[in-house]
mmCIF file of C-alpha atoms in Angstrom:
data_model
loop_
_atom_site.group_PDB
_atom_site.id
_atom_site.type_symbol
_atom_site.label_atom_id
_atom_site.label_comp_id
_atom_site.label_asym_id
_atom_site.label_seq_id
_atom_site.Cartn_x
_atom_site.Cartn_y
_atom_site.Cartn_z
ATOM 1 C CA MET A 1 -21.319 -45.195 -117.725
ATOM 2 C CA SER A 2 -24.376 -44.495 -115.589
ATOM 3 C CA THR A 3 -27.268 -46.952 -115.280
ATOM 4 C CA ILE A 4 -30.925 -46.157 -115.918
ATOM 5 C CA VAL A 5 -34.162 -48.065 -115.391
ATOM 6 C CA HIS A 6 -37.117 -47.703 -117.733
ATOM 7 C CA ALA A 7 -40.215 -49.256 -119.234
ATOM 8 C CA SER A 8 -39.334 -49.666 -122.900
ATOM 9 C CA CYS A 9 -41.607 -51.847 -125.082
ATOM 10 C CA ASP A 10 -43.543 -55.106 -124.914
ATOM 11 C CA GLU A 11 -42.305 -58.607 -125.732
ATOM 12 C CA ASN A 12 -43.107 -58.028 -129.412
ATOM 13 C CA ARG A 13 -41.263 -54.690 -129.437
ATOM 14 C CA LYS A 14 -44.624 -52.934 -129.731
ATOM 15 C CA ILE A 15 -46.354 -50.401 -127.488
ATOM 16 C CA LYS A 16 -49.501 -52.446 -126.771
ATOM 17 C CA GLY A 17 -51.095 -55.842 -127.097
ATOM 18 C CA GLY A 18 -48.693 -58.046 -125.149
ATOM 19 C CA ALA A 19 -49.309 -60.286 -122.151
ATOM 20 C CA ALA A 20 -49.262 -58.903 -118.621
ATOM 21 C CA GLY A 21 -45.895 -59.092 -116.901
ATOM 22 C CA ASP A 22 -42.401 -58.930 -118.336
ATOM 23 C CA GLN A 23 -42.135 -61.785 -120.848
ATOM 24 C CA THR A 24 -38.550 -61.082 -121.909
ATOM 25 C CA GLY A 25 -36.885 -59.459 -118.907
ATOM 26 C CA LYS A 26 -36.436 -56.348 -121.049
ATOM 27 C CA GLU A 27 -39.876 -54.727 -120.985
ATOM 28 C CA VAL A 28 -39.042 -52.995 -117.694
ATOM 29 C CA CYS A 29 -35.311 -53.172 -117.140
ATOM 30 C CA THR A 30 -32.022 -51.523 -116.272
ATOM 31 C CA ARG A 31 -29.526 -50.594 -118.962
ATOM 32 C CA SER A 32 -26.665 -48.190 -119.639
ATOM 33 C CA TRP A 33 -27.450 -44.484 -120.042
ATOM 34 C CA TYR A 34 -27.846 -43.238 -123.599
ATOM 35 C CA SER A 35 -28.466 -39.886 -125.251
ATOM 36 C CA LYS A 36 -32.007 -39.556 -126.637
ATOM 37 C CA PRO A 37 -31.165 -36.614 -126.661
ATOM 38 C CA TRP A 38 -33.063 -35.558 -123.560
ATOM 39 C CA SER A 39 -34.905 -32.257 -123.077
ATOM 40 C CA TYR A 40 -35.139 -32.112 -119.277
ATOM 41 C CA VAL A 41 -33.603 -33.543 -116.164
ATOM 42 C CA LEU A 42 -35.936 -33.489 -113.171
ATOM 43 C CA ARG A 43 -33.715 -33.651 -110.101
ATOM 44 C CA PRO A 44 -35.284 -34.736 -106.789
ATOM 45 C CA LYS A 45 -34.554 -32.339 -103.943
ATOM 46 C CA ASP A 46 -34.726 -35.005 -101.218
ATOM 47 C CA PRO A 47 -32.085 -37.783 -101.504
ATOM 48 C CA GLN A 48 -34.092 -40.081 -99.215
ATOM 49 C CA ILE A 49 -37.131 -39.902 -101.476
ATOM 50 C CA ALA A 50 -34.876 -40.501 -104.482
ATOM 51 C CA GLU A 51 -33.332 -43.562 -102.837
ATOM 52 C CA LYS A 52 -36.731 -45.088 -102.032
ATOM 53 C CA ALA A 53 -37.856 -44.486 -105.621
ATOM 54 C CA ILE A 54 -34.661 -46.076 -106.953
ATOM 55 C CA GLN A 55 -35.072 -49.184 -104.821
ATOM 56 C CA ALA A 56 -38.707 -49.492 -105.898
ATOM 57 C CA ALA A 57 -37.752 -49.157 -109.569
ATOM 58 C CA ILE A 58 -35.013 -51.776 -109.329
ATOM 59 C CA SER A 59 -37.250 -54.201 -107.417
ATOM 60 C CA LEU A 60 -40.066 -53.832 -109.931
ATOM 61 C CA ALA A 61 -37.684 -54.330 -112.857
ATOM 62 C CA LYS A 62 -36.182 -57.459 -111.306
ATOM 63 C CA SER A 63 -39.555 -58.967 -110.419
ATOM 64 C CA ASN A 64 -40.621 -59.489 -114.049
ATOM 65 C CA LYS A 65 -44.186 -58.898 -112.864
ATOM 66 C CA VAL A 66 -44.425 -55.578 -114.694
ATOM 67 C CA GLY A 67 -44.625 -55.496 -118.475
ATOM 68 C CA TYR A 68 -45.112 -52.736 -121.042
ATOM 69 C CA ASP A 69 -48.474 -51.827 -122.547
ATOM 70 C CA GLN A 70 -49.706 -48.295 -123.151
ATOM 71 C CA ASN A 71 -53.322 -49.467 -123.206
ATOM 72 C CA GLN A 72 -52.917 -50.925 -119.697
ATOM 73 C CA ARG A 73 -50.442 -48.362 -118.401
ATOM 74 C CA ASN A 74 -52.296 -47.777 -115.132
ATOM 75 C CA THR A 75 -52.530 -51.397 -114.006
ATOM 76 C CA LEU A 76 -49.190 -51.224 -112.147
ATOM 77 C CA TYR A 77 -50.506 -48.277 -110.135
ATOM 78 C CA ASN A 78 -53.783 -50.079 -109.468
ATOM 79 C CA GLU A 79 -51.913 -53.163 -108.243
ATOM 80 C CA LEU A 80 -49.725 -51.055 -105.978
ATOM 81 C CA LYS A 81 -52.758 -49.263 -104.510
ATOM 82 C CA LYS A 82 -54.433 -52.616 -103.893
ATOM 83 C CA HIS A 83 -51.408 -53.811 -101.896
ATOM 84 C CA ASN A 84 -50.594 -50.581 -100.021
ATOM 85 C CA PHE A 85 -47.693 -49.887 -102.410
ATOM 86 C CA ASP A 86 -45.803 -53.029 -101.378
ATOM 87 C CA VAL A 87 -43.822 -53.967 -104.508
ATOM 88 C CA ASN A 88 -43.436 -57.551 -103.280
ATOM 89 C CA LYS A 89 -47.172 -58.258 -103.247
ATOM 90 C CA ILE A 90 -48.329 -57.094 -106.678
ATOM 91 C CA GLY A 91 -49.593 -59.434 -109.362
ATOM 92 C CA PHE A 92 -48.749 -59.399 -113.058
ATOM 93 C CA CYS A 93 -49.519 -56.007 -114.566
ATOM 94 C CA GLU A 94 -48.463 -53.420 -117.133
ATOM 95 C CA THR A 95 -47.117 -49.880 -117.320
ATOM 96 C CA ASP A 96 -45.372 -47.488 -119.681
ATOM 97 C CA CYS A 97 -42.370 -45.223 -119.222
ATOM 98 C CA SER A 98 -44.011 -42.234 -117.541
ATOM 99 C CA ALA A 99 -46.524 -44.260 -115.523
ATOM 100 C CA PHE A 100 -43.613 -46.356 -114.221
ATOM 101 C CA VAL A 101 -41.547 -43.368 -113.079
ATOM 102 C CA THR A 102 -44.651 -41.835 -111.494
ATOM 103 C CA ALA A 103 -45.395 -45.014 -109.541
ATOM 104 C CA CYS A 104 -41.815 -45.242 -108.299
ATOM 105 C CA TYR A 105 -41.836 -41.698 -106.956
ATOM 106 C CA ILE A 106 -45.202 -42.229 -105.278
ATOM 107 C CA ILE A 107 -43.556 -45.145 -103.470
ATOM 108 C CA GLY A 108 -40.609 -42.852 -102.803
ATOM 109 C CA GLY A 109 -42.865 -40.560 -100.804
ATOM 110 C CA ILE A 110 -44.542 -37.968 -103.036
ATOM 111 C CA PRO A 111 -48.297 -38.388 -102.463
ATOM 112 C CA GLN A 112 -49.090 -35.438 -104.754
ATOM 113 C CA LEU A 113 -48.345 -37.750 -107.693
ATOM 114 C CA ASN A 114 -51.302 -40.012 -106.874
ATOM 115 C CA TYR A 115 -54.018 -39.847 -109.524
ATOM 116 C CA THR A 116 -57.553 -41.070 -110.125
ATOM 117 C CA SER A 117 -57.813 -41.671 -113.867
ATOM 118 C CA ASN A 118 -54.606 -41.626 -115.895
ATOM 119 C CA ALA A 119 -50.919 -41.266 -115.049
ATOM 120 C CA PRO A 120 -48.961 -38.301 -116.420
ATOM 121 C CA THR A 121 -47.560 -38.807 -119.909
ATOM 122 C CA THR A 122 -44.150 -37.715 -121.148
ATOM 123 C CA SER A 123 -45.881 -34.631 -122.554
ATOM 124 C CA THR A 124 -47.390 -33.600 -119.204
ATOM 125 C CA MET A 125 -45.091 -35.055 -116.550
ATOM 126 C CA VAL A 126 -42.568 -32.203 -116.401
ATOM 127 C CA LYS A 127 -45.242 -29.775 -115.177
ATOM 128 C CA THR A 128 -46.876 -32.403 -112.973
ATOM 129 C CA PHE A 129 -43.629 -33.314 -111.229
ATOM 130 C CA LEU A 130 -42.444 -29.717 -110.846
ATOM 131 C CA ASP A 131 -45.816 -28.688 -109.407
ATOM 132 C CA THR A 132 -45.222 -31.047 -106.464
ATOM 133 C CA GLY A 133 -42.302 -28.879 -105.335
ATOM 134 C CA TYR A 134 -40.073 -31.930 -104.938
ATOM 135 C CA PHE A 135 -38.025 -31.481 -108.124
ATOM 136 C CA GLU A 136 -35.882 -28.885 -109.843
ATOM 137 C CA PRO A 137 -35.558 -28.694 -113.651
ATOM 138 C CA LEU A 138 -32.149 -28.849 -115.310
ATOM 139 C CA THR A 139 -31.811 -27.993 -118.991
ATOM 140 C CA ASP A 140 -28.126 -27.188 -119.492
ATOM 141 C CA ALA A 141 -26.540 -29.308 -122.215
ATOM 142 C CA LYS A 142 -24.123 -30.937 -119.766
ATOM 143 C CA TYR A 143 -27.072 -32.653 -118.042
ATOM 144 C CA LEU A 144 -28.792 -33.693 -121.265
ATOM 145 C CA LYS A 145 -26.016 -34.855 -123.596
ATOM 146 C CA THR A 146 -23.713 -36.611 -121.130
ATOM 147 C CA ASP A 147 -24.176 -38.654 -117.971
ATOM 148 C CA MET A 148 -21.186 -37.077 -116.218
ATOM 149 C CA PHE A 149 -23.255 -34.648 -114.121
ATOM 150 C CA LEU A 150 -26.247 -36.842 -113.333
ATOM 151 C CA LYS A 151 -27.270 -37.949 -109.852
ATOM 152 C CA ARG A 152 -29.067 -41.047 -108.592
ATOM 153 C CA GLY A 153 -32.799 -40.522 -108.877
ATOM 154 C CA ASP A 154 -32.629 -38.010 -111.724
ATOM 155 C CA ILE A 155 -35.486 -38.319 -114.207
ATOM 156 C CA LEU A 156 -34.621 -37.761 -117.875
ATOM 157 C CA VAL A 157 -37.494 -36.652 -120.096
ATOM 158 C CA LYS A 158 -38.009 -36.119 -123.803
ATOM 159 C CA PRO A 159 -41.635 -34.915 -124.018
ATOM 160 C CA GLY A 160 -43.742 -36.945 -126.398
ATOM 161 C CA ALA A 161 -41.120 -39.669 -126.573
ATOM 162 C CA HIS A 162 -39.632 -41.275 -123.455
ATOM 163 C CA THR A 163 -38.551 -40.960 -119.831
ATOM 164 C CA VAL A 164 -36.109 -42.937 -117.666
ATOM 165 C CA MET A 165 -34.732 -42.824 -114.123
ATOM 166 C CA VAL A 166 -31.041 -42.812 -113.200
ATOM 167 C CA VAL A 167 -30.328 -45.533 -110.628
ATOM 168 C CA GLU A 168 -26.528 -45.505 -110.600
ATOM 169 C CA VAL A 169 -23.818 -43.060 -111.608
ATOM 170 C CA SER A 170 -20.184 -43.829 -112.330
ATOM 171 C CA ASN A 171 -17.229 -41.605 -111.507
ATOM 172 C CA PRO A 172 -15.211 -40.810 -114.663
ATOM 173 C CA TYR A 173 -12.006 -40.420 -112.648
ATOM 174 C CA LYS A 174 -9.850 -43.197 -111.212
ATOM 175 C CA GLU A 175 -10.197 -43.729 -107.486
ATOM 176 C CA PRO A 176 -6.972 -42.783 -105.673
ATOM 177 C CA THR A 177 -5.006 -45.267 -103.587
ATOM 178 C CA THR A 178 -3.097 -42.596 -101.656
ATOM 179 C CA LEU A 179 -4.284 -39.958 -99.195
ATOM 180 C CA ILE A 180 -5.984 -36.928 -100.732
ATOM 181 C CA LYS A 181 -5.628 -33.770 -98.669
ATOM 182 C CA LYS A 182 -5.263 -30.007 -98.991
ATOM 183 C CA GLY A 183 -2.734 -29.343 -101.758
ATOM 184 C CA SER A 184 -3.352 -32.623 -103.621
ATOM 185 C CA LYS A 185 -3.764 -32.324 -107.398
ATOM 186 C CA GLY A 186 -4.738 -34.511 -110.328
ATOM 187 C CA ASP A 187 -7.336 -37.178 -111.071
ATOM 188 C CA GLY A 188 -7.271 -38.532 -107.524
ATOM 189 C CA ALA A 189 -8.388 -35.138 -106.256
ATOM 190 C CA LYS A 190 -10.985 -34.983 -109.040
ATOM 191 C CA TRP A 191 -12.365 -38.381 -107.980
ATOM 192 C CA VAL A 192 -12.939 -37.100 -104.448
ATOM 193 C CA GLN A 193 -14.374 -33.795 -105.682
ATOM 194 C CA TRP A 194 -16.711 -35.598 -108.090
ATOM 195 C CA GLN A 195 -18.045 -37.825 -105.292
ATOM 196 C CA LEU A 196 -18.524 -34.787 -103.058
ATOM 197 C CA ALA A 197 -20.338 -32.932 -105.854
ATOM 198 C CA CYS A 198 -22.646 -35.912 -106.428
ATOM 199 C CA LYS A 199 -23.612 -35.749 -102.766
ATOM 200 C CA GLY A 200 -24.126 -31.979 -102.804
ATOM 201 C CA TYR A 201 -21.041 -30.965 -100.818
ATOM 202 C CA LEU A 202 -19.358 -29.190 -103.767
ATOM 203 C CA GLU A 203 -20.526 -27.420 -106.907
ATOM 204 C CA TRP A 204 -19.739 -29.138 -110.201
ATOM 205 C CA ASN A 205 -17.495 -26.275 -111.319
ATOM 206 C CA GLU A 206 -15.332 -27.003 -108.281
ATOM 207 C CA VAL A 207 -14.321 -30.411 -109.660
ATOM 208 C CA ASP A 208 -11.031 -29.008 -110.935
ATOM 209 C CA GLY A 209 -8.376 -31.403 -109.666
ATOM 210 C CA GLU A 210 -6.976 -28.939 -107.139
ATOM 211 C CA PHE A 211 -7.813 -29.912 -103.575
ATOM 212 C CA GLY A 212 -7.904 -26.468 -101.986
ATOM 213 C CA PRO A 213 -9.737 -24.920 -99.013
ATOM 214 C CA LYS A 214 -13.253 -25.473 -100.444
ATOM 215 C CA SER A 215 -12.578 -29.159 -101.072
ATOM 216 C CA HIS A 216 -10.996 -29.504 -97.638
ATOM 217 C CA ASN A 217 -13.965 -27.859 -95.920
ATOM 218 C CA ALA A 218 -16.451 -29.928 -97.938
ATOM 219 C CA THR A 219 -14.600 -33.076 -96.893
ATOM 220 C CA VAL A 220 -14.698 -32.070 -93.220
ATOM 221 C CA THR A 221 -18.444 -31.435 -93.466
ATOM 222 C CA PHE A 222 -18.973 -34.797 -95.173
ATOM 223 C CA GLN A 223 -16.868 -36.600 -92.579
ATOM 224 C CA LYS A 224 -18.791 -35.026 -89.702
ATOM 225 C CA ALA A 225 -22.101 -36.007 -91.301
ATOM 226 C CA ASN A 226 -20.928 -39.613 -91.563
ATOM 227 C CA ASN A 227 -19.292 -39.986 -88.137
ATOM 228 C CA LEU A 228 -15.772 -40.114 -89.572
ATOM 229 C CA GLU A 229 -12.675 -38.419 -88.239
ATOM 230 C CA ALA A 230 -13.197 -34.861 -89.487
ATOM 231 C CA ASP A 231 -9.646 -33.989 -90.525
ATOM 232 C CA GLY A 232 -10.262 -33.171 -94.202
ATOM 233 C CA ILE A 233 -7.952 -36.010 -95.262
ATOM 234 C CA VAL A 234 -9.457 -38.594 -97.601
ATOM 235 C CA GLY A 235 -8.154 -42.049 -96.810
ATOM 236 C CA PRO A 236 -9.644 -45.562 -97.204
ATOM 237 C CA LYS A 237 -12.472 -45.070 -94.667
ATOM 238 C CA THR A 238 -13.656 -41.790 -96.175
ATOM 239 C CA ARG A 239 -13.376 -43.191 -99.725
ATOM 240 C CA GLU A 240 -15.498 -46.174 -98.696
ATOM 241 C CA ILE A 241 -18.339 -43.920 -97.539
ATOM 242 C CA LEU A 242 -17.923 -41.617 -100.544
ATOM 243 C CA ARG A 243 -18.465 -44.617 -102.841
ATOM 244 C CA LYS A 244 -21.897 -45.374 -101.370
#
């Protein structure tokens, strides 16, 4: 099961009126993915920006300095601006689901998301985020009703309701313990193909359990990009880097 991070509710399970900061450890937190169901996935085009946003989101959730309050939803952003977007220097503050995701992607490196009055809401954020040019929208059911095809940094949105960020994805196939190479078949091959698809080296429809020429070539490209022996054979060293 994949892991998400989100701003959910205040310490009284309400949307406003609580004390600043996370009083329960659950106001802004990580949890397992669930089906809302979602209406959109906003997929970041730049993995480095996504990774910075993920690390910011996790750090803010762990700090317990950020609570949930829709009436004070912009105070996290104001604290970050005050401290040059250093998550380690902010004081106790509040946010809500869409303001939180917006702040994390500003830290990630999308200055177009900066604002002067009020953060995007779940009703407006899809357009706001797409207008930056840094995201692509995904609306196929496989992205919305299951976590199998999600990537780290994906933003899930149900307009007028909620939004969350994916911070970890889990491979549904068992990791192989033997070499995977051209001609390999089965779940071990699917594990490798799934990892390659997550990293953009294969298309999702190519996760078919048959390690043919496309999988071999994708593996070679991945190995070259990661300073591994580029032989198209997936052994312990290649699996280790694929897991990251």
